[in-house]
XYZ file of C-alpha atoms in Angstrom:
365
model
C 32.566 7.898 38.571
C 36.055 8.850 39.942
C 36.135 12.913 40.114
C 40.333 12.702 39.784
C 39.973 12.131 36.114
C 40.882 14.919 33.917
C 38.210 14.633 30.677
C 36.810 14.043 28.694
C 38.533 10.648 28.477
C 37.243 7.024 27.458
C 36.944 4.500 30.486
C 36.587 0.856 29.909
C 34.981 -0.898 32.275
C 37.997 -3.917 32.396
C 34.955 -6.614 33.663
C 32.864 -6.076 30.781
C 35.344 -6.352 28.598
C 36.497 -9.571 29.759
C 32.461 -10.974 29.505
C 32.268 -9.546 25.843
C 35.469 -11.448 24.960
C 34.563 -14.534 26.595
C 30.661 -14.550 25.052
C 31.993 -13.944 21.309
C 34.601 -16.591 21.818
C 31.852 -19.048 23.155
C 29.722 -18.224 20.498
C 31.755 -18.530 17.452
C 33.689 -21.947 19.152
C 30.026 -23.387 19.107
C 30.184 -23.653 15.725
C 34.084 -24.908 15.478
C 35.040 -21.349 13.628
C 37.934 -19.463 13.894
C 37.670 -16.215 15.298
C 40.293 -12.686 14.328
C 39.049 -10.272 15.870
C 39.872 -6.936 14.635
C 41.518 -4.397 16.666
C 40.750 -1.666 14.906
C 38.506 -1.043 17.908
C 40.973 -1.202 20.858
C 44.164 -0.736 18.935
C 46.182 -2.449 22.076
C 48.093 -5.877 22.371
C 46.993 -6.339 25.773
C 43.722 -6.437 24.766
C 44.328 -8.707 22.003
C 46.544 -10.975 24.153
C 43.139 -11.021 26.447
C 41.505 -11.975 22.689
C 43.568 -14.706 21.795
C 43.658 -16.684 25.617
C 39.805 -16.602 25.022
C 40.345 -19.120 21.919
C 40.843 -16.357 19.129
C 43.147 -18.066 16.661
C 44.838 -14.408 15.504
C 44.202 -10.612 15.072
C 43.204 -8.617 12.124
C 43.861 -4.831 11.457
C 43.894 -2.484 8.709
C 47.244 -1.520 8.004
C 50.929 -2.361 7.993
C 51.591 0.299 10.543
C 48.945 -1.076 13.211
C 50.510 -4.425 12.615
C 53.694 -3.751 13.585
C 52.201 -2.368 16.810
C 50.517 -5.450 17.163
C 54.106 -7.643 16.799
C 56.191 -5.330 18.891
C 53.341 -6.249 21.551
C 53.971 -9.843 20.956
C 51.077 -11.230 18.628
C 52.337 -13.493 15.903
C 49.310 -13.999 13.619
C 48.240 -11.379 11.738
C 45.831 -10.449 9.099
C 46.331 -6.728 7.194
C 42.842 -7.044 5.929
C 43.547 -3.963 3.673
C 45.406 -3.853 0.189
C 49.032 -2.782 -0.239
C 50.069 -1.244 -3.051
C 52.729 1.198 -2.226
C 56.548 0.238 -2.563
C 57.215 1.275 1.117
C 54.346 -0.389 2.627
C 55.063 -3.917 0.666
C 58.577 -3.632 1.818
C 57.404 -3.448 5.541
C 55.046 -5.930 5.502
C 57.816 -8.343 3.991
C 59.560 -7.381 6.702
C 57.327 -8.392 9.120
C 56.315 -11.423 7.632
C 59.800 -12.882 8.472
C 58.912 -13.018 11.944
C 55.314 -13.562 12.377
C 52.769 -15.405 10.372
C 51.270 -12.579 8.266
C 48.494 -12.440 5.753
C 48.178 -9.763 3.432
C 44.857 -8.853 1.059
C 44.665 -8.132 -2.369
C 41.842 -7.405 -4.636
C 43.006 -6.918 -8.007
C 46.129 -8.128 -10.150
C 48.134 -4.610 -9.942
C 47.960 -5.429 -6.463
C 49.141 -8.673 -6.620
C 51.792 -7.809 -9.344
C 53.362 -5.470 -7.044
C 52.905 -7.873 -4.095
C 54.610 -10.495 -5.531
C 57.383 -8.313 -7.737
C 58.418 -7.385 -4.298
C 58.617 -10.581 -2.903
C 60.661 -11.993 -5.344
C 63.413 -9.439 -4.707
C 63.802 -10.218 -0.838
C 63.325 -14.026 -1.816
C 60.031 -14.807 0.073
C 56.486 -16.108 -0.489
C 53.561 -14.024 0.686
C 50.132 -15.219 2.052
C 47.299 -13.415 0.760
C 43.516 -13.724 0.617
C 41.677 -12.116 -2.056
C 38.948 -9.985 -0.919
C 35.237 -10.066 -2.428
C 32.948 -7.802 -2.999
C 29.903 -8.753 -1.550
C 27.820 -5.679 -1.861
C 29.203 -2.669 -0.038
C 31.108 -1.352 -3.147
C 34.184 -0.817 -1.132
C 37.272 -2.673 -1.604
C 37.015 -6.194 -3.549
C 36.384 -7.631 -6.702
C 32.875 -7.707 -8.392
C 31.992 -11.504 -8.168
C 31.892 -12.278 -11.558
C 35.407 -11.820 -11.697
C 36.710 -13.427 -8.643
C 37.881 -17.048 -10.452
C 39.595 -15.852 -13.078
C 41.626 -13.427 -10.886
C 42.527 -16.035 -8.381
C 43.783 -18.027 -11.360
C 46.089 -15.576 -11.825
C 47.320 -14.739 -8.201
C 47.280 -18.507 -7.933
C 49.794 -18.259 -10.643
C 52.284 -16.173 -9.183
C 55.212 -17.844 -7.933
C 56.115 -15.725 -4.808
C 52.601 -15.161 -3.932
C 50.186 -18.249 -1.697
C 46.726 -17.927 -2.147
C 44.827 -19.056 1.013
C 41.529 -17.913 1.085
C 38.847 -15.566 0.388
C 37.452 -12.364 3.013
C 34.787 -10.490 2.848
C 33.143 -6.880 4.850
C 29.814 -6.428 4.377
C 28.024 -5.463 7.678
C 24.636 -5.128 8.480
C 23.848 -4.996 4.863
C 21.196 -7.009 2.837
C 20.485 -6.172 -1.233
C 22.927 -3.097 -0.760
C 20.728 -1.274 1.826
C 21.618 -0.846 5.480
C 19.297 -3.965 7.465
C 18.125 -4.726 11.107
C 17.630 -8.295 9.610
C 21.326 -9.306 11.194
C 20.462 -12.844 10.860
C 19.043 -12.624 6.827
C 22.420 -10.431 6.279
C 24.757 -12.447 8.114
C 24.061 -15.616 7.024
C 23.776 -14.129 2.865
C 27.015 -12.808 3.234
C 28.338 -16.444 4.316
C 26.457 -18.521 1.901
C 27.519 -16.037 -0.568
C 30.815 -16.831 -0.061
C 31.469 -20.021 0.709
C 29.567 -20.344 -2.918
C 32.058 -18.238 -4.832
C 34.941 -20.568 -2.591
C 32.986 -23.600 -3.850
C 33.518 -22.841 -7.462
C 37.305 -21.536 -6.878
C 38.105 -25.084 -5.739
C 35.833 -26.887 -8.709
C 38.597 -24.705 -10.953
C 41.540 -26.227 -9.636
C 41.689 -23.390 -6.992
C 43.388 -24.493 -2.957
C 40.594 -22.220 -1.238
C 41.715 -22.454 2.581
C 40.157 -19.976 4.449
C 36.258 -18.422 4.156
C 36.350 -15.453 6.235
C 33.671 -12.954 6.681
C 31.398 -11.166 9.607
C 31.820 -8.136 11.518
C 30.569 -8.039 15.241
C 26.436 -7.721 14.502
C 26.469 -10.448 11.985
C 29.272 -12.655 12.953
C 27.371 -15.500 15.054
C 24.931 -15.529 12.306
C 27.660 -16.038 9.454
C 29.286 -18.409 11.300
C 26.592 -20.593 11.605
C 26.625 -21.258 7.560
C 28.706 -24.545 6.853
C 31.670 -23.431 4.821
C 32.902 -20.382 6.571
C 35.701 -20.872 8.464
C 36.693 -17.962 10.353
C 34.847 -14.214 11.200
C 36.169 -11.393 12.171
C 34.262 -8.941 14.373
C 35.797 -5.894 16.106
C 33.910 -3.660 18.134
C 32.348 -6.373 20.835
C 35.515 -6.287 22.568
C 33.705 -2.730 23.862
C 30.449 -2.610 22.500
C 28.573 1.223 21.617
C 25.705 2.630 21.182
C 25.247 1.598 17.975
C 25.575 -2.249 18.697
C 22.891 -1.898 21.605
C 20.326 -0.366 19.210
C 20.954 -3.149 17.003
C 20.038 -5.734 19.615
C 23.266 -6.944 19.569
C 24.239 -6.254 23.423
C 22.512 -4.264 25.724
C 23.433 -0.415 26.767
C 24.663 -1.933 30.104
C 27.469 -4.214 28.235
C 29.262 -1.417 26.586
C 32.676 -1.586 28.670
C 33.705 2.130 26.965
C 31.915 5.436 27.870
C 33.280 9.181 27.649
C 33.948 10.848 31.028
C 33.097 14.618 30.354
C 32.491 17.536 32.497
C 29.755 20.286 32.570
C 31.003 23.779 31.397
C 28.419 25.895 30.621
C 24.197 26.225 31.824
C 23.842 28.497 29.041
C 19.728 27.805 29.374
C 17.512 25.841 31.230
C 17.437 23.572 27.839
C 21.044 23.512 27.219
C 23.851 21.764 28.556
C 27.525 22.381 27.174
C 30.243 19.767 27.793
C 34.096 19.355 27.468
C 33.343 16.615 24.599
C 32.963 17.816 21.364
C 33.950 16.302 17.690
C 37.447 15.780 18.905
C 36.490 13.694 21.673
C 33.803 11.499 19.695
C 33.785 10.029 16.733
C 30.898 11.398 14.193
C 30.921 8.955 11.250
C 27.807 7.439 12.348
C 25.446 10.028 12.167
C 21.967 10.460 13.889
C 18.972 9.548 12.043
C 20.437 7.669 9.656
C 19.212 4.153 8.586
C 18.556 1.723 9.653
C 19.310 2.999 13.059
C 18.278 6.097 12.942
C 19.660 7.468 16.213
C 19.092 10.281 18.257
C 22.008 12.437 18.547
C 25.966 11.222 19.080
C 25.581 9.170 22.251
C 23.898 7.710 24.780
C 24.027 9.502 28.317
C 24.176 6.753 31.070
C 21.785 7.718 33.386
C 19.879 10.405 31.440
C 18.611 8.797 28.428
C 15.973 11.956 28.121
C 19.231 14.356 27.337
C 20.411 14.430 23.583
C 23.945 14.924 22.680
C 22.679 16.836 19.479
C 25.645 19.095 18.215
C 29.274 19.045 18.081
C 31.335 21.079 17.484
C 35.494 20.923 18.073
C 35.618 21.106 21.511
C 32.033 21.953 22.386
C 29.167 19.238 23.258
C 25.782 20.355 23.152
C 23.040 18.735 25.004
C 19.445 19.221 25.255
C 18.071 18.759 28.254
C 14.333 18.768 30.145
C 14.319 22.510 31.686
C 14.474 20.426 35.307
C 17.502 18.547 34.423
C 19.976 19.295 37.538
C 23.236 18.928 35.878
C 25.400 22.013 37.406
C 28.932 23.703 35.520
C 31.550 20.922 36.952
C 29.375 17.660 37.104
C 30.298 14.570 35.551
C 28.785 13.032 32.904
C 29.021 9.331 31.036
C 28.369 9.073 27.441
C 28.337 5.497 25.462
C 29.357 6.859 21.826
C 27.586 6.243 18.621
C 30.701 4.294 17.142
C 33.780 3.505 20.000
C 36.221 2.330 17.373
C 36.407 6.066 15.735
C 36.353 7.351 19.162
C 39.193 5.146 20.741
C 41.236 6.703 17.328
C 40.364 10.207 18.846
C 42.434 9.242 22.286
C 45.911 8.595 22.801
C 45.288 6.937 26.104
C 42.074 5.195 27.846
C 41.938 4.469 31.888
C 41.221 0.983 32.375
C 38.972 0.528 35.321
C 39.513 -2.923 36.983
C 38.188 -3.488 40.475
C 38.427 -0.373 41.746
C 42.059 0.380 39.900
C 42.244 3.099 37.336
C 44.782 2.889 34.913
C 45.754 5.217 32.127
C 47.014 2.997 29.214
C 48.185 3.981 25.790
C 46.240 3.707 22.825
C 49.567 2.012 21.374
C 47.472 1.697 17.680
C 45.769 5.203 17.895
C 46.761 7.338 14.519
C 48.463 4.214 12.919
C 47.564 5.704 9.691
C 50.172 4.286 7.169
């Protein structure tokens, strides 16, 4: 690892980014789905540029603020796989929708009252999907409500209805599952059911979208979905390895920190603490159950076991070597939180390193 780098900072490793993008692509093209990718895990239109030459047939992100990132940067399909409900944020995404194609989500008929109120002002017609519940008790609407509220977005003359998402994850009978293929595959029959009976009611169901990156090949191989939209292959983490779903050696994004402290023979302090990685996925919970915040490359003995703001702690066998000023690599837990933590990543391509903006990073709103 280059010593000129100040850390900690993420590097992506630019070749393994390009094989992760080209292996979903392949994958989800075998079955003749459409792929939109999110970027909530790079937050860059380069990378999603790099996304869509690989066959994807748009982007998705969360909010109306990472989208216009994503069109200043030059992509013109977009999904805001989120719900607006705010004045400000409906105005914007109006907005944008004059100049890209842009999908919008909604998930309950406030929303799409507001949504189309708004619409009918500036004189325009909004695509939406309307997003399902399909067991993670997040965003969506219970099942056994879903026809008769499409009926009624369906009825609202400034709003199109275009299809159905879902986000359930590695989720089966709402518990956390290493059984990608059992979960993947449920969450797509699930829906392309509930898209099924939307159409026998008179309902123009486009779009089936569902997945996320451990269960997307799976989903996609159900007949009825049409599109799946993983995020965090693009980089791959620790997380994805344990599931199986790459191995450690095809995450493209580690954390570059430096020794500090030799406090003990058993501990090791670093520059990286929970300002420099992300600690929503925490260890030892299921169905992971992982062993503290990261995996060291190279030193899969030591155990990145607390955290705190700027402080890493890492126990280490009492011959571990590690001196104050070496250089470590750690793949994180979860990169997408992570990459949020970082205004800037250095891109390391063929020997090049590169510090490039996080352009999405803190896109909040």
């Amino acid at each position: 690892m280059s010593t000129h780098l100040e850390t900690p900072c993420i590097v992506i490793d630019a070749a393994k980014v390009r094989q992760n993008i080209d292996r979903m692509a392949q994958s989800i093209q075998s079955h003749g789905v459409k792929l939109r990718p999110h970027a909530k895990t790079h937050k860059m239109p380069s990378v999603a540029h790099a996304q869509l030459a690989a066959g994807a047939s748009g982007i998705t992100v969360a909010k109306v603020s990472e989208a216009e990132v994503m069109a200043a940067g030059g992509i013109t399909d977009i999904f805001i796989a989120y719900p607006l409900v705010t004045p400000s944020k409906i105005a914007r995404a109006i907005q944008l929708s004059r100049s890209i194609r842009l999908i919008v989500a909604v998930d309950s008929l406030e929303s799409a009252r507001r949504l189309n109120e708004q619409a009918a002002v500036a004189g325009t017609t909004l695509e939406v999907r309307l997003e399902m519940d399909t067991g993670l008790r997040r965003t969506g609407v219970n099942v056994d409500h879903a026809i008769a509220l499409a009926q009624q977005i369906a009825a609202f003359d400034h709003l199109r209805l275009t299809g159905i998402f879902t986000f359930r994850g590695a989720l089966m009978d709402g518990a956390a599952t290493l059984d990608l293929e059992r979960a993947g595959r449920d969450e797509g029959e699930w829906m392309v059911r509930i898209a099924t009976a939307m159409r026998d009611a008179g309902l123009s169901i486009e779009d089936v979208s569902v997945g996320s990156t451990p269960t997307a090949a799976f989903a996609a191989a159900v007949p009825g979905v049409t599109e799946v939209r993983p995020g965090t292959y693009v980089y791959q983490d620790r997380m994805q390895a344990a599931f199986g779903v790459c191995a450690t050696n095809d995450c493209a994004g580690s954390v570059l920190v430096t020794v500090v402290s030799r406090p003990s023979p058993e501990l090791v302090v670093i520059d990286g603490g929970s300002k420099t990685f992300a600690t929503d996925v925490q260890p030892g919970t299921a169905p992971l159950h992982l062993v503290g915040f990261g995996h060291v490359i190279g030193a899969p003995e030591a155990v990145l076991e607390r955290l705190s703001e700027e402080h890493g702690m890492l126990r280490v066998p009492a011959d571990c070597p590690w001196q104050v000023g070496d250089q470590l690599q750690i793949i994180p837990n979860h990169i997408c939180s992570t990459v949020n933590l970082h205004n800037q990543v250095i891109w390391k391509d063929q020997g090049e390193w590169t510090a490039m903006p996080v352009q999405g990073r803190g896109m909040l709103e």
